């Protein structure tokens, strides 16, 4: 298997009509008869507004668990496309995704057969959560629909998750499982041959290719991880050399947008290489979007050579 990792975002789901996150939010608004502007607000805060608004209603299903179960049921309708198939055909072992759906897994097995193979059986956070299919590991870093409580949406969930990530990576963690009573932080384990337990290991141990992910600044968990990794790399924390490459693929037609230029500068400042050789016509049609992702996959496939 190729010793690199993928991080896949919601862009590939959007190739299929009806699969967008906006479609999910619209169905949520219809169910609870609420109207919330999610376009002009950071989504984690917009979600908290949605949640608080629902709490103030008399709806019979207004607990956060029932809200997330509804979202999970709506996401189950997301169907795969050719790009999902092409990604799963790549030879890499580790595939990370911010998506909650099980579409990637469904390319290989029946979704009903999927179970969490994490060494720690988390209910809310997703440090260890993954599904293993043959030799492939699919890491749902923001939760998965087969455990609705794990779906990461609001500031409260993001903040708690970030704390768990920092413990695993920087300060150390403690779990009730005997062999993890005192798990040393990842930065102190990089120079050893100890087993890998989390998707976070990929960001320090092998090249990572990021596809179809907007990487908004509200993704505080990922931006913190990139920032902390670069600090460790430049300061040579614990005398460990971090030499893997992280590549973020960006459609070329966005590269000159003012906001994108600022994001590129920030990405490069945290040691990320921005690939913008493809997607000159990305904005024109779904077909052009699909051509862009196919070209990116072809570029990643070179890592297998």
Coordinates of N, CA and C in Angstrom, one line a residue, residues 105-252:
X105 N -16.9 4.2 2.5 CA -16.9 2.8 2.9 C -17.8 2.0 2.0
X106 N -19.0 2.6 1.6 CA -19.9 1.8 0.8 C -19.4 1.5 -0.6
X107 N -18.3 2.1 -1.0 CA -17.7 1.7 -2.3 C -17.2 0.3 -2.2
X108 N -16.9 -0.2 -1.0 CA -16.2 -1.5 -0.8 C -17.1 -2.5 -0.1
X109 N -18.0 -2.1 0.8 CA -18.8 -3.0 1.6 C -20.2 -2.4 1.8
X110 N -21.1 -3.3 2.3 CA -22.4 -2.8 2.7 C -22.3 -2.0 4.0
X111 N -22.9 -0.8 4.0 CA -22.8 0.1 5.1 C -23.2 -0.5 6.5
X112 N -24.1 -1.5 6.4 CA -24.6 -2.1 7.6 C -23.5 -3.0 8.3
X113 N -22.5 -3.3 7.6 CA -21.4 -4.1 8.1 C -20.3 -3.3 8.8
X114 N -20.4 -2.0 8.7 CA -19.4 -1.1 9.2 C -19.5 -0.9 10.7
X115 N -18.3 -1.0 11.4 CA -18.3 -0.8 12.8 C -17.0 -0.1 13.2
X116 N -17.0 0.6 14.4 CA -15.9 1.4 14.8 C -14.8 0.4 15.3
X117 N -13.6 0.6 14.7 CA -12.5 -0.2 15.1 C -11.5 0.5 16.0
X118 N -11.8 1.7 16.5 CA -10.9 2.5 17.3 C -10.5 1.7 18.6
X119 N -9.2 1.9 19.0 CA -8.7 1.2 20.2 C -9.4 1.7 21.4
X120 N -9.9 2.9 21.4 CA -10.8 3.4 22.5 C -12.2 3.7 21.9
X121 N -13.2 3.1 22.5 CA -14.6 3.2 21.9 C -15.2 4.5 22.3
X122 N -14.9 5.6 21.6 CA -15.4 6.9 21.9 C -16.9 7.0 21.5
X123 N -17.6 7.8 22.3 CA -19.0 8.1 21.9 C -19.2 9.5 21.4
X124 N -18.4 10.4 21.9 CA -18.6 11.8 21.4 C -17.5 12.3 20.5
X125 N -16.3 12.1 20.9 CA -15.2 12.6 20.1 C -14.6 11.5 19.1
X126 N -13.7 11.9 18.3 CA -13.2 11.0 17.2 C -11.7 11.0 17.0
X127 N -11.0 10.9 18.1 CA -9.6 10.8 18.1 C -9.1 9.5 17.5
X128 N -9.8 8.4 17.9 CA -9.5 7.0 17.5 C -10.5 6.4 16.6
X129 N -11.6 7.0 16.3 CA -12.7 6.4 15.6 C -12.3 6.1 14.1
X130 N -12.4 4.9 13.7 CA -12.2 4.6 12.3 C -12.9 3.3 11.9
X131 N -13.0 3.0 10.7 CA -13.5 1.8 10.2 C -12.5 1.1 9.3
X132 N -12.2 -0.2 9.6 CA -11.2 -0.9 8.8 C -11.9 -1.8 7.8
X133 N -11.5 -1.7 6.5 CA -12.0 -2.6 5.5 C -10.8 -3.2 4.8
X134 N -10.6 -4.4 5.0 CA -9.4 -5.1 4.5 C -8.2 -4.3 5.1
X135 N -7.3 -3.8 4.3 CA -6.2 -3.1 4.8 C -6.4 -1.5 4.9
X136 N -7.5 -1.1 4.5 CA -7.8 0.4 4.5 C -8.4 0.8 5.8
X137 N -8.0 2.0 6.3 CA -8.5 2.6 7.5 C -9.2 3.9 7.1
X138 N -10.5 4.0 7.4 CA -11.2 5.2 7.1 C -11.5 5.9 8.4
X139 N -11.0 7.1 8.5 CA -11.0 7.9 9.8 C -12.1 9.0 9.6
X140 N -13.2 9.0 10.4 CA -14.2 10.0 10.4 C -13.8 11.0 11.5
X141 N -13.0 12.0 11.1 CA -12.4 12.9 12.1 C -13.4 13.8 12.8
X142 N -14.6 14.0 12.2 CA -15.6 14.9 12.7 C -16.9 14.1 13.1
X143 N -16.7 12.8 13.2 CA -17.8 11.9 13.6 C -18.5 11.2 12.4
X144 N -19.3 10.3 12.7 CA -20.0 9.5 11.7 C -21.4 9.3 12.0
X145 N -22.2 9.0 11.0 CA -23.7 8.9 11.2 C -24.1 7.7 11.9
X146 N -23.2 6.6 12.0 CA -23.6 5.4 12.7 C -23.5 5.6 14.2
X147 N -22.9 6.8 14.6 CA -22.9 7.2 16.1 C -23.3 8.7 16.0
X148 N -24.6 9.0 15.9 CA -25.0 10.4 15.8 C -24.4 11.4 16.8
X149 N -24.2 10.9 18.0 CA -23.7 11.8 19.1 C -22.3 12.3 18.7
X150 N -21.6 11.6 17.8 CA -20.2 12.0 17.5 C -20.1 13.1 16.4
X151 N -21.3 13.4 15.8 CA -21.3 14.4 14.7 C -20.9 15.8 15.3
X152 N -19.8 16.3 14.8 CA -19.2 17.5 15.4 C -19.8 18.7 14.7
X153 N -20.5 19.6 15.4 CA -21.2 20.7 14.8 C -21.0 22.0 15.5
X154 N -21.3 22.2 16.7 CA -21.2 23.5 17.4 C -19.9 23.8 18.1
X155 N -19.8 25.0 18.6 CA -18.6 25.4 19.3 C -18.3 24.6 20.5
X156 N -19.3 24.2 21.3 CA -19.1 23.3 22.5 C -18.4 22.0 22.1
X157 N -18.9 21.4 21.0 CA -18.3 20.1 20.6 C -16.9 20.3 20.0
X158 N -16.8 21.3 19.2 CA -15.4 21.6 18.6 C -14.4 21.9 19.7
X159 N -14.8 22.7 20.7 CA -13.9 23.0 21.8 C -13.4 21.8 22.6
X160 N -14.4 21.0 23.0 CA -14.0 19.8 23.7 C -13.2 18.8 22.9
X161 N -13.5 18.7 21.6 CA -12.7 17.9 20.7 C -11.3 18.4 20.6
X162 N -11.1 19.7 20.5 CA -9.8 20.3 20.4 C -9.0 20.0 21.6
X163 N -9.6 20.0 22.8 CA -8.9 19.7 24.0 C -8.4 18.2 23.9
X164 N -9.3 17.3 23.5 CA -8.9 15.9 23.4 C -7.7 15.7 22.4
X165 N -7.8 16.5 21.3 CA -6.7 16.4 20.3 C -5.4 16.9 20.9
X166 N -5.4 18.0 21.6 CA -4.2 18.5 22.2 C -3.6 17.6 23.2
X167 N -4.5 16.9 24.0 CA -4.0 16.0 25.0 C -3.3 14.8 24.2
X168 N -3.9 14.3 23.2 CA -3.3 13.2 22.5 C -1.9 13.6 21.9
X169 N -1.9 14.8 21.4 CA -0.7 15.2 20.6 C 0.4 15.9 21.4
X170 N 0.0 16.7 22.3 CA 1.0 17.6 23.0 C 1.2 17.3 24.5
X171 N 0.2 16.9 25.2 CA 0.4 16.9 26.7 C 0.2 15.5 27.3
X172 N -0.4 14.5 26.5 CA -0.6 13.2 27.1 C -2.1 13.0 27.5
X173 N -2.5 11.7 27.4 CA -3.9 11.4 27.7 C -4.0 10.2 28.7
X174 N -5.2 10.1 29.3 CA -5.4 9.0 30.3 C -6.8 8.4 30.0
X175 N -6.8 7.1 29.9 CA -8.1 6.4 29.6 C -8.2 5.2 30.6
X176 N -9.4 4.8 30.7 CA -9.7 3.7 31.7 C -9.1 2.4 31.2
X177 N -8.9 2.2 29.9 CA -8.3 1.0 29.3 C -6.9 0.9 29.9
X178 N -6.6 -0.3 30.4 CA -5.4 -0.5 31.2 C -4.1 0.0 30.5
X179 N -3.9 -0.4 29.2 CA -2.7 0.0 28.5 C -2.6 1.5 28.1
X180 N -3.7 2.2 28.4 CA -3.7 3.6 28.0 C -4.0 4.5 29.2
X181 N -3.7 4.0 30.4 CA -3.8 4.8 31.6 C -3.0 6.1 31.6
X182 N -1.9 6.0 30.9 CA -1.0 7.1 30.8 C -0.3 7.1 29.4
X183 N -1.1 7.5 28.4 CA -0.6 7.5 27.0 C 0.3 8.7 26.8
X184 N 1.5 8.5 26.5 CA 2.4 9.6 26.2 C 2.0 10.4 25.0
X185 N 2.2 11.7 25.0 CA 1.8 12.5 23.8 C 2.5 12.1 22.6
X186 N 1.8 12.3 21.4 CA 2.4 11.8 20.2 C 3.8 12.4 19.9
X187 N 4.0 13.6 20.3 CA 5.3 14.3 20.0 C 6.5 13.5 20.7
X188 N 6.2 12.8 21.7 CA 7.2 12.0 22.4 C 7.3 10.6 21.9
X189 N 6.4 10.2 21.0 CA 6.4 8.8 20.5 C 6.8 8.8 19.1
X190 N 7.1 9.9 18.4 CA 7.4 9.9 17.0 C 8.7 9.2 16.7
X191 N 9.6 9.3 17.6 CA 10.9 8.7 17.3 C 11.0 7.2 17.7
X192 N 9.9 6.7 18.1 CA 9.8 5.2 18.4 C 9.0 4.5 17.4
X193 N 9.0 3.2 17.5 CA 8.2 2.3 16.6 C 6.9 1.9 17.2
X194 N 6.4 2.7 18.2 CA 5.1 2.3 18.8 C 4.0 2.4 17.8
X195 N 3.0 1.6 18.1 CA 1.8 1.6 17.2 C 1.2 3.0 17.0
X196 N 0.5 3.2 15.9 CA -0.3 4.4 15.7 C -1.7 4.1 16.2
X197 N -2.3 5.1 16.8 CA -3.7 4.9 17.3 C -4.7 5.9 16.7
X198 N -4.3 7.0 16.2 CA -5.2 8.1 15.8 C -4.9 8.6 14.4
X199 N -5.9 9.2 13.8 CA -5.7 9.9 12.5 C -4.7 11.0 12.6
X200 N -4.5 11.5 13.8 CA -3.6 12.6 14.0 C -2.1 12.2 13.6
X201 N -1.8 10.9 13.8 CA -0.5 10.4 13.5 C -0.1 10.7 12.1
X202 N -1.1 10.6 11.2 CA -0.8 10.8 9.7 C -0.2 12.2 9.5
X203 N -0.5 13.2 10.2 CA 0.0 14.6 10.0 C 1.4 14.7 10.4
X204 N 2.0 13.7 11.0 CA 3.4 13.8 11.5 C 4.2 12.7 10.9
X205 N 3.6 11.7 10.4 CA 4.4 10.5 10.0 C 4.5 10.2 8.4
X206 N 3.5 10.8 7.7 CA 3.5 10.5 6.2 C 2.9 11.7 5.5
X207 N 3.1 11.7 4.2 CA 2.6 12.8 3.3 C 1.0 12.7 3.4
X208 N 0.4 13.9 3.4 CA -1.0 14.0 3.4 C -1.5 14.8 2.3
X209 N -2.5 14.3 1.5 CA -3.1 15.1 0.4 C -4.5 15.4 0.7
X210 N -4.8 16.7 0.7 CA -6.1 17.2 1.1 C -6.9 17.6 -0.1
X211 N -8.1 17.0 -0.2 CA -8.9 17.0 -1.5 C -10.4 17.4 -1.1
X212 N -10.9 18.4 -1.8 CA -12.3 18.7 -1.7 C -12.7 19.3 -0.3
X213 N -11.8 20.0 0.4 CA -12.0 20.5 1.7 C -11.8 22.0 1.6
X214 N -12.8 22.8 2.0 CA -12.7 24.2 2.0 C -11.7 24.7 3.0
X215 N -11.7 24.0 4.2 CA -10.8 24.4 5.3 C -11.0 25.8 5.7
X216 N -12.3 26.1 6.0 CA -12.7 27.4 6.6 C -12.0 27.6 7.9
X217 N -11.8 28.9 8.3 CA -11.1 29.2 9.5 C -11.9 28.8 10.7
X218 N -13.1 28.4 10.6 CA -13.9 27.9 11.7 C -13.5 26.5 12.1
X219 N -12.8 25.8 11.2 CA -12.3 24.5 11.5 C -11.1 24.6 12.4
X220 N -11.4 25.0 13.7 CA -10.3 25.3 14.6 C -9.5 24.1 15.0
X221 N -10.0 22.9 14.9 CA -9.3 21.7 15.2 C -8.2 21.5 14.2
X222 N -8.5 21.6 12.9 CA -7.5 21.4 11.9 C -6.5 22.5 11.8
X223 N -6.9 23.7 11.9 CA -6.0 24.8 11.9 C -5.0 24.8 13.1
X224 N -5.6 24.4 14.3 CA -4.7 24.2 15.4 C -3.6 23.1 15.2
X225 N -4.1 22.0 14.6 CA -3.1 20.9 14.3 C -2.0 21.3 13.4
X226 N -2.4 22.0 12.3 CA -1.4 22.5 11.3 C -0.4 23.4 12.0
X227 N -1.0 24.3 12.8 CA -0.1 25.3 13.5 C 0.8 24.7 14.5
X228 N 0.3 23.7 15.3 CA 1.2 23.1 16.3 C 2.2 22.2 15.6
X229 N 1.8 21.5 14.6 CA 2.8 20.7 13.8 C 4.0 21.6 13.3
X230 N 3.6 22.8 12.8 CA 4.7 23.6 12.2 C 5.6 24.1 13.3
X231 N 5.0 24.5 14.5 CA 5.8 24.9 15.7 C 6.8 23.8 16.0
X232 N 6.3 22.5 16.1 CA 7.1 21.4 16.5 C 8.2 21.2 15.4
X233 N 7.9 21.4 14.1 CA 8.8 21.1 13.1 C 9.9 22.2 13.1
X234 N 9.6 23.4 13.3 CA 10.6 24.5 13.2 C 11.4 24.5 14.5
X235 N 10.8 24.2 15.6 CA 11.5 24.3 16.9 C 12.2 22.9 17.3
X236 N 11.9 21.9 16.4 CA 12.5 20.6 16.6 C 12.2 20.1 18.0
X237 N 10.9 20.2 18.4 CA 10.4 19.7 19.7 C 10.8 18.3 19.9
X238 N 11.3 18.0 21.2 CA 11.7 16.7 21.6 C 12.8 16.1 20.6
X239 N 13.5 17.0 20.0 CA 14.6 16.6 19.1 C 14.1 15.6 18.0
X240 N 12.8 15.9 17.5 CA 12.3 15.0 16.5 C 12.2 15.8 15.2
X241 N 12.6 15.2 14.1 CA 12.5 15.9 12.8 C 11.2 15.5 12.1
X242 N 10.4 16.5 11.7 CA 9.2 16.2 11.0 C 9.4 16.6 9.6
X243 N 9.4 15.7 8.7 CA 9.8 15.9 7.3 C 8.7 15.6 6.3
X244 N 7.5 15.1 6.8 CA 6.5 14.7 5.8 C 5.9 16.0 5.2
X245 N 5.2 15.8 4.0 CA 4.7 16.9 3.3 C 3.2 16.9 3.4
X246 N 2.6 18.1 3.5 CA 1.1 18.2 3.5 C 0.7 19.1 2.3
X247 N -0.1 18.5 1.4 CA -0.5 19.2 0.1 C -2.0 19.5 0.2
X248 N -2.3 20.7 -0.1 CA -3.7 21.2 -0.1 C -4.1 21.5 -1.6
X249 N -5.0 20.8 -2.1 CA -5.4 21.0 -3.5 C -6.5 22.1 -3.6
X250 N -6.2 23.1 -4.5 CA -7.1 24.2 -4.6 C -7.4 24.4 -6.1
X251 N -8.7 24.5 -6.5 CA -9.0 24.8 -7.9 C -8.3 26.1 -8.4
X252 N -7.7 26.0 -9.5 CA -6.9 27.1 -10.0 C -7.7 28.4 -10.2

